[in-house]
PDB file of C-alpha atoms in Angstrom:
ATOM      1  CA  VAL A   6     104.705  79.259 108.127  1.00  0.00           C
ATOM      2  CA  LYS A   7     101.520  81.297 107.889  1.00  0.00           C
ATOM      3  CA  LEU A   8     101.249  83.451 104.782  1.00  0.00           C
ATOM      4  CA  LYS A   9      99.317  86.703 104.525  1.00  0.00           C
ATOM      5  CA  TRP A  10      98.799  88.018 100.990  1.00  0.00           C
ATOM      6  CA  ILE A  11      98.616  91.817 100.844  1.00  0.00           C
ATOM      7  CA  TYR A  12      97.688  93.828  97.763  1.00  0.00           C
ATOM      8  CA  SER A  13     100.262  96.608  97.750  1.00  0.00           C
ATOM      9  CA  GLY A  14      97.723  99.150  96.507  1.00  0.00           C
ATOM     10  CA  ASP A  15      96.021  98.855  99.893  1.00  0.00           C
ATOM     11  CA  LEU A  16      99.156 100.275 101.517  1.00  0.00           C
ATOM     12  CA  GLU A  17      98.871 103.569  99.653  1.00  0.00           C
ATOM     13  CA  ASN A  18      96.058 105.025 101.768  1.00  0.00           C
ATOM     14  CA  GLY A  19      98.077 106.036 104.822  1.00  0.00           C
ATOM     15  CA  ASN A  20      97.124 102.981 106.882  1.00  0.00           C
ATOM     16  CA  ALA A  21      99.978 100.628 106.000  1.00  0.00           C
ATOM     17  CA  GLU A  22     100.741  99.880 109.648  1.00  0.00           C
ATOM     18  CA  ASP A  23      97.328  98.248 110.017  1.00  0.00           C
ATOM     19  CA  TYR A  24      98.421  95.657 107.451  1.00  0.00           C
ATOM     20  CA  LEU A  25     102.085  95.280 108.417  1.00  0.00           C
ATOM     21  CA  LYS A  26     102.394  95.677 112.185  1.00  0.00           C
ATOM     22  CA  ASN A  27     101.923  92.006 113.102  1.00  0.00           C
ATOM     23  CA  LEU A  28     104.156  90.512 110.416  1.00  0.00           C
ATOM     24  CA  ASP A  29     107.408  88.718 111.219  1.00  0.00           C
ATOM     25  CA  GLY A  30     108.754  88.911 107.670  1.00  0.00           C
ATOM     26  CA  ILE A  31     107.896  90.699 104.431  1.00  0.00           C
ATOM     27  CA  LEU A  32     108.571  89.434 100.908  1.00  0.00           C
ATOM     28  CA  ILE A  33     108.266  91.858  97.997  1.00  0.00           C
ATOM     29  CA  ALA A  34     107.687  89.676  94.967  1.00  0.00           C
ATOM     30  CA  PRO A  35     108.715  90.076  91.314  1.00  0.00           C
ATOM     31  CA  GLY A  36     106.482  91.974  88.929  1.00  0.00           C
ATOM     32  CA  PHE A  37     106.140  94.515  86.131  1.00  0.00           C
ATOM     33  CA  GLY A  38     104.306  97.816  85.739  1.00  0.00           C
ATOM     34  CA  ASP A  39     103.607 100.637  88.168  1.00  0.00           C
ATOM     35  CA  ARG A  40     100.394  99.440  89.818  1.00  0.00           C
ATOM     36  CA  GLY A  41     100.873  99.278  93.593  1.00  0.00           C
ATOM     37  CA  ILE A  42     104.487 100.438  93.412  1.00  0.00           C
ATOM     38  CA  GLU A  43     104.123 103.159  96.051  1.00  0.00           C
ATOM     39  CA  GLY A  44     102.573 100.607  98.398  1.00  0.00           C
ATOM     40  CA  LYS A  45     105.554  98.318  97.929  1.00  0.00           C
ATOM     41  CA  ILE A  46     107.877 101.232  98.668  1.00  0.00           C
ATOM     42  CA  THR A  47     105.886 101.887 101.847  1.00  0.00           C
ATOM     43  CA  ALA A  48     106.282  98.232 102.871  1.00  0.00           C
ATOM     44  CA  ALA A  49     110.048  98.385 102.312  1.00  0.00           C
ATOM     45  CA  LYS A  50     110.280 101.533 104.430  1.00  0.00           C
ATOM     46  CA  TYR A  51     108.243  99.956 107.223  1.00  0.00           C
ATOM     47  CA  ALA A  52     110.431  96.837 107.258  1.00  0.00           C
ATOM     48  CA  ARG A  53     113.622  98.900 107.249  1.00  0.00           C
ATOM     49  CA  GLU A  54     112.557 101.202 110.063  1.00  0.00           C
ATOM     50  CA  ASN A  55     111.013  98.478 112.229  1.00  0.00           C
ATOM     51  CA  LYS A  56     113.751  95.866 111.753  1.00  0.00           C
ATOM     52  CA  ILE A  57     111.365  93.370 110.156  1.00  0.00           C
ATOM     53  CA  PRO A  58     113.100  90.786 107.941  1.00  0.00           C
ATOM     54  CA  LEU A  59     112.555  91.634 104.285  1.00  0.00           C
ATOM     55  CA  LEU A  60     113.390  89.782 101.086  1.00  0.00           C
ATOM     56  CA  GLY A  61     112.963  91.571  97.761  1.00  0.00           C
ATOM     57  CA  ILE A  62     113.050  89.547  94.550  1.00  0.00           C
ATOM     58  CA  CYS A  63     113.746  91.169  91.147  1.00  0.00           C
ATOM     59  CA  LEU A  64     111.346  94.151  91.220  1.00  0.00           C
ATOM     60  CA  GLY A  65     111.487  93.757  95.007  1.00  0.00           C
ATOM     61  CA  MET A  66     115.209  94.558  94.977  1.00  0.00           C
ATOM     62  CA  GLN A  67     114.507  97.605  92.861  1.00  0.00           C
ATOM     63  CA  ILE A  68     111.841  98.727  95.346  1.00  0.00           C
ATOM     64  CA  ILE A  69     114.383  98.480  98.173  1.00  0.00           C
ATOM     65  CA  THR A  70     116.754 100.625  96.130  1.00  0.00           C
ATOM     66  CA  ILE A  71     114.148 103.302  95.349  1.00  0.00           C
ATOM     67  CA  GLU A  72     112.867 103.515  98.931  1.00  0.00           C
ATOM     68  CA  PHE A  73     116.361 103.921 100.347  1.00  0.00           C
ATOM     69  CA  ALA A  74     117.225 106.609  97.818  1.00  0.00           C
ATOM     70  CA  ARG A  75     114.136 108.632  98.659  1.00  0.00           C
ATOM     71  CA  ASN A  76     114.097 108.314 102.428  1.00  0.00           C
ATOM     72  CA  VAL A  77     117.740 107.843 103.431  1.00  0.00           C
ATOM     73  CA  LEU A  78     119.813 109.409 100.648  1.00  0.00           C
ATOM     74  CA  GLY A  79     117.392 112.324 100.345  1.00  0.00           C
ATOM     75  CA  PHE A  80     116.756 111.803  96.617  1.00  0.00           C
ATOM     76  CA  GLU A  81     113.091 112.718  96.944  1.00  0.00           C
ATOM     77  CA  LYS A  82     112.069 111.931  93.369  1.00  0.00           C
ATOM     78  CA  ALA A  83     114.249 108.852  92.908  1.00  0.00           C
ATOM     79  CA  ASN A  84     112.620 106.202  90.773  1.00  0.00           C
ATOM     80  CA  SER A  85     113.071 103.480  88.215  1.00  0.00           C
ATOM     81  CA  MET A  86     113.124 104.475  84.565  1.00  0.00           C
ATOM     82  CA  GLU A  87     110.417 101.848  84.128  1.00  0.00           C
ATOM     83  CA  PHE A  88     108.026 104.102  86.059  1.00  0.00           C
ATOM     84  CA  ASP A  89     109.463 107.564  85.387  1.00  0.00           C
ATOM     85  CA  ASP A  90     112.036 107.992  82.653  1.00  0.00           C
ATOM     86  CA  ASN A  91     112.347 111.680  83.579  1.00  0.00           C
ATOM     87  CA  SER A  92     113.327 111.075  87.209  1.00  0.00           C
ATOM     88  CA  PRO A  93     116.244 113.296  88.310  1.00  0.00           C
ATOM     89  CA  TYR A  94     117.555 110.256  90.226  1.00  0.00           C
ATOM     90  CA  PRO A  95     117.125 107.162  88.019  1.00  0.00           C
ATOM     91  CA  VAL A  96     118.554 104.728  90.578  1.00  0.00           C
ATOM     92  CA  ILE A  97     117.130 101.871  88.506  1.00  0.00           C
ATOM     93  CA  SER A  98     117.956 102.243  84.828  1.00  0.00           C
ATOM     94  CA  LEU A  99     117.279 100.431  81.587  1.00  0.00           C
ATOM     95  CA  MET A 100     120.059  97.998  80.759  1.00  0.00           C
ATOM     96  CA  GLU A 101     122.356  99.418  78.076  1.00  0.00           C
ATOM     97  CA  GLU A 102     121.633  96.636  75.591  1.00  0.00           C
ATOM     98  CA  GLN A 103     117.881  97.238  76.007  1.00  0.00           C
ATOM     99  CA  LYS A 104     117.843 100.928  75.093  1.00  0.00           C
ATOM    100  CA  ASP A 105     117.400 100.418  71.361  1.00  0.00           C
ATOM    101  CA  VAL A 106     114.955  97.519  71.638  1.00  0.00           C
ATOM    102  CA  ILE A 107     111.562  98.257  70.097  1.00  0.00           C
ATOM    103  CA  ASP A 108     110.019  94.780  69.934  1.00  0.00           C
ATOM    104  CA  LYS A 109     110.326  93.694  73.568  1.00  0.00           C
ATOM    105  CA  GLY A 110     109.142  90.113  73.151  1.00  0.00           C
ATOM    106  CA  GLY A 111     111.785  87.678  74.406  1.00  0.00           C
ATOM    107  CA  THR A 112     114.477  90.351  74.738  1.00  0.00           C
ATOM    108  CA  MET A 113     114.924  90.454  78.508  1.00  0.00           C
ATOM    109  CA  ARG A 114     118.061  89.341  80.331  1.00  0.00           C
ATOM    110  CA  LEU A 115     117.183  85.684  80.711  1.00  0.00           C
ATOM    111  CA  GLY A 116     118.757  82.489  81.974  1.00  0.00           C
ATOM    112  CA  ALA A 117     121.492  81.673  84.460  1.00  0.00           C
ATOM    113  CA  TRP A 118     124.247  84.215  85.114  1.00  0.00           C
ATOM    114  CA  LYS A 119     127.217  84.123  87.440  1.00  0.00           C
ATOM    115  CA  CYS A 120     127.349  86.357  90.498  1.00  0.00           C
ATOM    116  CA  GLU A 121     130.351  87.121  92.697  1.00  0.00           C
ATOM    117  CA  LEU A 122     129.478  87.625  96.360  1.00  0.00           C
ATOM    118  CA  LYS A 123     131.334  90.180  98.440  1.00  0.00           C
ATOM    119  CA  PRO A 124     133.194  88.498 101.341  1.00  0.00           C
ATOM    120  CA  ASN A 125     131.966  89.021 104.903  1.00  0.00           C
ATOM    121  CA  THR A 126     128.422  89.915 103.850  1.00  0.00           C
ATOM    122  CA  LYS A 127     125.122  88.344 104.773  1.00  0.00           C
ATOM    123  CA  ILE A 128     124.574  87.000 101.264  1.00  0.00           C
ATOM    124  CA  ALA A 129     128.007  85.313 101.249  1.00  0.00           C
ATOM    125  CA  GLU A 130     127.188  83.775 104.617  1.00  0.00           C
ATOM    126  CA  ILE A 131     123.833  82.495 103.327  1.00  0.00           C
ATOM    127  CA  TYR A 132     125.374  80.777 100.304  1.00  0.00           C
ATOM    128  CA  ASN A 133     128.687  79.888 101.968  1.00  0.00           C
ATOM    129  CA  ALA A 134     130.258  80.609  98.600  1.00  0.00           C
ATOM    130  CA  GLU A 135     132.084  83.310  96.661  1.00  0.00           C
ATOM    131  CA  LEU A 136     130.637  82.564  93.218  1.00  0.00           C
ATOM    132  CA  ILE A 137     127.067  81.473  92.474  1.00  0.00           C
ATOM    133  CA  SER A 138     124.832  81.078  89.434  1.00  0.00           C
ATOM    134  CA  GLU A 139     121.205  82.234  89.466  1.00  0.00           C
ATOM    135  CA  ARG A 140     118.474  82.638  86.885  1.00  0.00           C
ATOM    136  CA  HIS A 141     117.202  86.022  85.694  1.00  0.00           C
ATOM    137  CA  ARG A 142     114.280  87.621  83.936  1.00  0.00           C
ATOM    138  CA  HIS A 143     114.515  91.405  83.823  1.00  0.00           C
ATOM    139  CA  ARG A 144     115.166  94.444  81.685  1.00  0.00           C
ATOM    140  CA  TYR A 145     116.085  97.093  84.296  1.00  0.00           C
ATOM    141  CA  GLU A 146     119.075  97.216  86.604  1.00  0.00           C
ATOM    142  CA  PHE A 147     120.674  99.007  89.548  1.00  0.00           C
ATOM    143  CA  ASN A 148     122.310 102.213  88.317  1.00  0.00           C
ATOM    144  CA  ASN A 149     125.988 101.869  89.234  1.00  0.00           C
ATOM    145  CA  ASP A 150     126.431 105.657  89.210  1.00  0.00           C
ATOM    146  CA  TYR A 151     124.933 105.630  92.715  1.00  0.00           C
ATOM    147  CA  ILE A 152     126.911 102.785  94.298  1.00  0.00           C
ATOM    148  CA  GLU A 153     129.022 105.062  96.520  1.00  0.00           C
ATOM    149  CA  ASP A 154     125.956 106.968  97.743  1.00  0.00           C
ATOM    150  CA  TYR A 155     124.347 103.733  98.887  1.00  0.00           C
ATOM    151  CA  GLU A 156     127.484 102.306 100.459  1.00  0.00           C
ATOM    152  CA  LYS A 157     128.081 105.447 102.513  1.00  0.00           C
ATOM    153  CA  LYS A 158     124.630 105.144 104.078  1.00  0.00           C
ATOM    154  CA  GLY A 159     124.708 101.400 104.650  1.00  0.00           C
ATOM    155  CA  LEU A 160     122.857  99.760 101.763  1.00  0.00           C
ATOM    156  CA  ILE A 161     125.613  97.558 100.396  1.00  0.00           C
ATOM    157  CA  PRO A 162     125.748  96.144  96.875  1.00  0.00           C
ATOM    158  CA  SER A 163     127.061  92.691  97.828  1.00  0.00           C
ATOM    159  CA  GLY A 164     126.722  90.628  94.650  1.00  0.00           C
ATOM    160  CA  PHE A 165     127.958  91.518  91.148  1.00  0.00           C
ATOM    161  CA  ASN A 166     128.102  89.891  87.756  1.00  0.00           C
ATOM    162  CA  PRO A 167     131.847  89.317  87.230  1.00  0.00           C
ATOM    163  CA  GLU A 168     131.774  90.322  83.549  1.00  0.00           C
ATOM    164  CA  THR A 169     129.359  93.267  83.405  1.00  0.00           C
ATOM    165  CA  HIS A 170     129.575  94.390  87.049  1.00  0.00           C
ATOM    166  CA  LEU A 171     125.777  94.538  87.203  1.00  0.00           C
ATOM    167  CA  VAL A 172     124.579  94.671  90.805  1.00  0.00           C
ATOM    168  CA  GLU A 173     122.744  91.440  91.610  1.00  0.00           C
ATOM    169  CA  VAL A 174     122.344  91.769  95.406  1.00  0.00           C
ATOM    170  CA  VAL A 175     121.898  94.572  97.918  1.00  0.00           C
ATOM    171  CA  GLU A 176     121.731  94.248 101.701  1.00  0.00           C
ATOM    172  CA  LEU A 177     121.309  96.644 104.601  1.00  0.00           C
ATOM    173  CA  LYS A 178     123.886  96.839 107.362  1.00  0.00           C
ATOM    174  CA  ASP A 179     122.720  96.776 110.980  1.00  0.00           C
ATOM    175  CA  HIS A 180     119.447  95.036 110.173  1.00  0.00           C
ATOM    176  CA  PRO A 181     118.473  91.437 111.038  1.00  0.00           C
ATOM    177  CA  PHE A 182     117.674  90.598 107.401  1.00  0.00           C
ATOM    178  CA  TYR A 183     117.096  93.137 104.642  1.00  0.00           C
ATOM    179  CA  VAL A 184     118.165  91.637 101.321  1.00  0.00           C
ATOM    180  CA  GLY A 185     117.237  92.309  97.708  1.00  0.00           C
ATOM    181  CA  VAL A 186     118.226  90.091  94.791  1.00  0.00           C
ATOM    182  CA  GLN A 187     117.837  90.905  91.100  1.00  0.00           C
ATOM    183  CA  TYR A 188     117.604  87.234  90.207  1.00  0.00           C
ATOM    184  CA  HIS A 189     114.852  84.671  90.872  1.00  0.00           C
ATOM    185  CA  PRO A 190     115.792  82.167  93.608  1.00  0.00           C
ATOM    186  CA  GLU A 191     112.367  80.537  93.253  1.00  0.00           C
ATOM    187  CA  TYR A 192     113.490  79.122  89.898  1.00  0.00           C
ATOM    188  CA  LYS A 193     116.028  76.938  91.715  1.00  0.00           C
ATOM    189  CA  SER A 194     113.969  76.062  94.784  1.00  0.00           C
ATOM    190  CA  THR A 195     112.002  72.848  95.317  1.00  0.00           C
ATOM    191  CA  VAL A 196     110.119  71.260  98.200  1.00  0.00           C
ATOM    192  CA  ALA A 197     112.851  68.638  98.528  1.00  0.00           C
ATOM    193  CA  SER A 198     115.669  71.172  98.209  1.00  0.00           C
ATOM    194  CA  PRO A 199     114.562  74.674  99.250  1.00  0.00           C
ATOM    195  CA  HIS A 200     116.764  77.560  98.193  1.00  0.00           C
ATOM    196  CA  PRO A 201     119.199  78.750 100.919  1.00  0.00           C
ATOM    197  CA  LEU A 202     117.925  82.313 100.547  1.00  0.00           C
ATOM    198  CA  PHE A 203     114.389  81.251 101.473  1.00  0.00           C
ATOM    199  CA  ILE A 204     115.681  79.172 104.376  1.00  0.00           C
ATOM    200  CA  ALA A 205     117.622  82.167 105.713  1.00  0.00           C
ATOM    201  CA  PHE A 206     114.637  84.501 105.283  1.00  0.00           C
ATOM    202  CA  ILE A 207     112.277  82.143 107.126  1.00  0.00           C
ATOM    203  CA  LYS A 208     114.807  81.648 109.929  1.00  0.00           C
ATOM    204  CA  ALA A 209     115.167  85.416 110.309  1.00  0.00           C
ATOM    205  CA  SER A 210     111.376  85.780 110.382  1.00  0.00           C
ATOM    206  CA  ALA A 211     111.111  83.047 113.032  1.00  0.00           C
ATOM    207  CA  ASN A 212     113.724  84.830 115.147  1.00  0.00           C
ATOM    208  CA  HIS A 213     111.772  88.072 114.806  1.00  0.00           C
ATOM    209  CA  LYS A 214     108.665  86.293 116.101  1.00  0.00           C
ATOM    210  CA  LYS A 215     110.544  85.311 119.268  1.00  0.00           C
TER     211      LYS A 215
END
């Protein structure tokens, strides 16, 4: 596997194709803050439209959600409340238990949480399971008010916390591999035992290369 590190801010100058056109897979990594966000949204759009395998982790899943809302659902000013708390379409919202938190140190949703996978989806196929446990580190979440809008257009919420119904996974129909996860699979991946999500992403990227 050959890796190419791209600073997402470089994709905000109208020349994103120059950076992305020869890639066989794109991973949008976790992060915080709004620096380079529009570049990440551009990368997600490019991968979606050009059928390039894409894996979004934590913030990466949220980027997938924002891009789809803007460019497929027609919610032009859709955003995360982390970046614009006045957005008319807050498709990523602050978790309910976080809204009154002033001192943010150590208050994120942390640790391992259960996730139910929707049958007959790509994520269920990858895990070969109906119930998984993955580790988290986040404060914002998919806004469930928009679930039906996404499902109608083909971005499927395919993993949910069984107790809170928080969306943990989204995936795009009719695409070789376009998956976003709110959790951090890297926390459970080792050289000796790589995470099945990374194996599936690399396989999809290898198939794209062919």
